[in-house]
């Protein structure tokens, strides 16, 4: 199974001209955490999936698998 969460975070963030810093601030995480998600080194904690989807105005399914 190949989750594309990090790729989707980056794609959505860039398409909306949002900085890693702004996203990190909204989620109350470090900029380094967002960077690691986008590079595929780690995944966001499961408790952050709903806030991420809400922030980007996408569904959880579409957000994690597109």
PDB file of C-alpha atoms in Angstrom:
ATOM      1  CA  UNK A   1       0.000   0.000   0.000  1.00  0.00           C
ATOM      2  CA  UNK A   2       1.404   3.336  -1.026  1.00  0.00           C
ATOM      3  CA  UNK A   3      -0.036   6.294   0.862  1.00  0.00           C
ATOM      4  CA  UNK A   4       0.455   9.620  -0.842  1.00  0.00           C
ATOM      5  CA  UNK A   5      -0.268  11.822   2.138  1.00  0.00           C
ATOM      6  CA  UNK A   6       3.007  13.741   1.946  1.00  0.00           C
ATOM      7  CA  UNK A   7       2.719  14.311  -1.787  1.00  0.00           C
ATOM      8  CA  UNK A   8      -0.845  15.546  -1.360  1.00  0.00           C
ATOM      9  CA  UNK A   9       0.048  17.869   1.492  1.00  0.00           C
ATOM     10  CA  UNK A  10       2.738  19.455  -0.639  1.00  0.00           C
ATOM     11  CA  UNK A  11       0.553  19.629  -3.753  1.00  0.00           C
ATOM     12  CA  UNK A  12      -2.363  21.192  -1.898  1.00  0.00           C
ATOM     13  CA  UNK A  13      -0.139  23.559   0.045  1.00  0.00           C
ATOM     14  CA  UNK A  14       1.632  24.836  -3.045  1.00  0.00           C
ATOM     15  CA  UNK A  15      -1.572  25.124  -5.077  1.00  0.00           C
ATOM     16  CA  UNK A  16      -2.972  27.433  -2.398  1.00  0.00           C
ATOM     17  CA  UNK A  17       0.266  29.391  -1.914  1.00  0.00           C
ATOM     18  CA  UNK A  18       0.533  28.373   1.728  1.00  0.00           C
ATOM     19  CA  UNK A  19       3.913  28.189   3.428  1.00  0.00           C
ATOM     20  CA  UNK A  20       5.058  25.287   5.525  1.00  0.00           C
ATOM     21  CA  UNK A  21       5.217  27.749   8.411  1.00  0.00           C
ATOM     22  CA  UNK A  22       1.558  28.754   8.058  1.00  0.00           C
ATOM     23  CA  UNK A  23       0.413  25.130   7.867  1.00  0.00           C
ATOM     24  CA  UNK A  24       2.586  24.180  10.831  1.00  0.00           C
ATOM     25  CA  UNK A  25       1.201  27.067  12.860  1.00  0.00           C
ATOM     26  CA  UNK A  26      -2.405  26.081  12.063  1.00  0.00           C
ATOM     27  CA  UNK A  27      -1.748  22.479  13.147  1.00  0.00           C
ATOM     28  CA  UNK A  28       0.433  23.469  16.109  1.00  0.00           C
ATOM     29  CA  UNK A  29       3.384  21.412  14.859  1.00  0.00           C
ATOM     30  CA  UNK A  30       6.910  22.357  13.821  1.00  0.00           C
ATOM     31  CA  UNK A  31       7.915  23.362  10.310  1.00  0.00           C
ATOM     32  CA  UNK A  32      10.293  20.410  10.386  1.00  0.00           C
ATOM     33  CA  UNK A  33       7.316  18.069  10.880  1.00  0.00           C
ATOM     34  CA  UNK A  34       5.589  19.442   7.775  1.00  0.00           C
ATOM     35  CA  UNK A  35       8.819  19.127   5.817  1.00  0.00           C
ATOM     36  CA  UNK A  36       9.236  15.493   6.890  1.00  0.00           C
ATOM     37  CA  UNK A  37       5.658  14.701   5.857  1.00  0.00           C
ATOM     38  CA  UNK A  38       6.175  16.250   2.440  1.00  0.00           C
ATOM     39  CA  UNK A  39       9.451  14.430   1.856  1.00  0.00           C
ATOM     40  CA  UNK A  40       7.913  11.113   2.902  1.00  0.00           C
ATOM     41  CA  UNK A  41      10.199  10.626   5.899  1.00  0.00           C
ATOM     42  CA  UNK A  42       7.227  10.461   8.294  1.00  0.00           C
ATOM     43  CA  UNK A  43       3.441  10.657   8.251  1.00  0.00           C
ATOM     44  CA  UNK A  44       1.289  13.088  10.191  1.00  0.00           C
ATOM     45  CA  UNK A  45      -0.262  11.725  13.354  1.00  0.00           C
ATOM     46  CA  UNK A  46      -3.671  10.215  12.652  1.00  0.00           C
ATOM     47  CA  UNK A  47      -5.300  12.866  14.850  1.00  0.00           C
ATOM     48  CA  UNK A  48      -4.147  15.513  12.362  1.00  0.00           C
ATOM     49  CA  UNK A  49      -5.879  14.024   9.322  1.00  0.00           C
ATOM     50  CA  UNK A  50      -9.229  15.706   9.986  1.00  0.00           C
ATOM     51  CA  UNK A  51      -7.661  19.114  10.679  1.00  0.00           C
ATOM     52  CA  UNK A  52      -5.536  18.755   7.521  1.00  0.00           C
ATOM     53  CA  UNK A  53      -8.540  17.825   5.407  1.00  0.00           C
ATOM     54  CA  UNK A  54     -10.544  20.701   6.892  1.00  0.00           C
ATOM     55  CA  UNK A  55      -7.704  23.172   6.292  1.00  0.00           C
ATOM     56  CA  UNK A  56      -7.442  22.202   2.626  1.00  0.00           C
ATOM     57  CA  UNK A  57     -11.217  21.689   2.194  1.00  0.00           C
ATOM     58  CA  UNK A  58     -10.873  18.111   0.940  1.00  0.00           C
ATOM     59  CA  UNK A  59     -12.212  14.750   2.107  1.00  0.00           C
ATOM     60  CA  UNK A  60     -10.139  12.377   4.186  1.00  0.00           C
ATOM     61  CA  UNK A  61     -10.326   9.712   1.439  1.00  0.00           C
ATOM     62  CA  UNK A  62      -9.252  12.067  -1.290  1.00  0.00           C
ATOM     63  CA  UNK A  63      -6.578  13.558   0.885  1.00  0.00           C
ATOM     64  CA  UNK A  64      -4.836  10.312   1.757  1.00  0.00           C
ATOM     65  CA  UNK A  65      -5.143   8.338  -1.476  1.00  0.00           C
ATOM     66  CA  UNK A  66      -5.216  10.686  -4.473  1.00  0.00           C
TER      67      UNK A  66
END
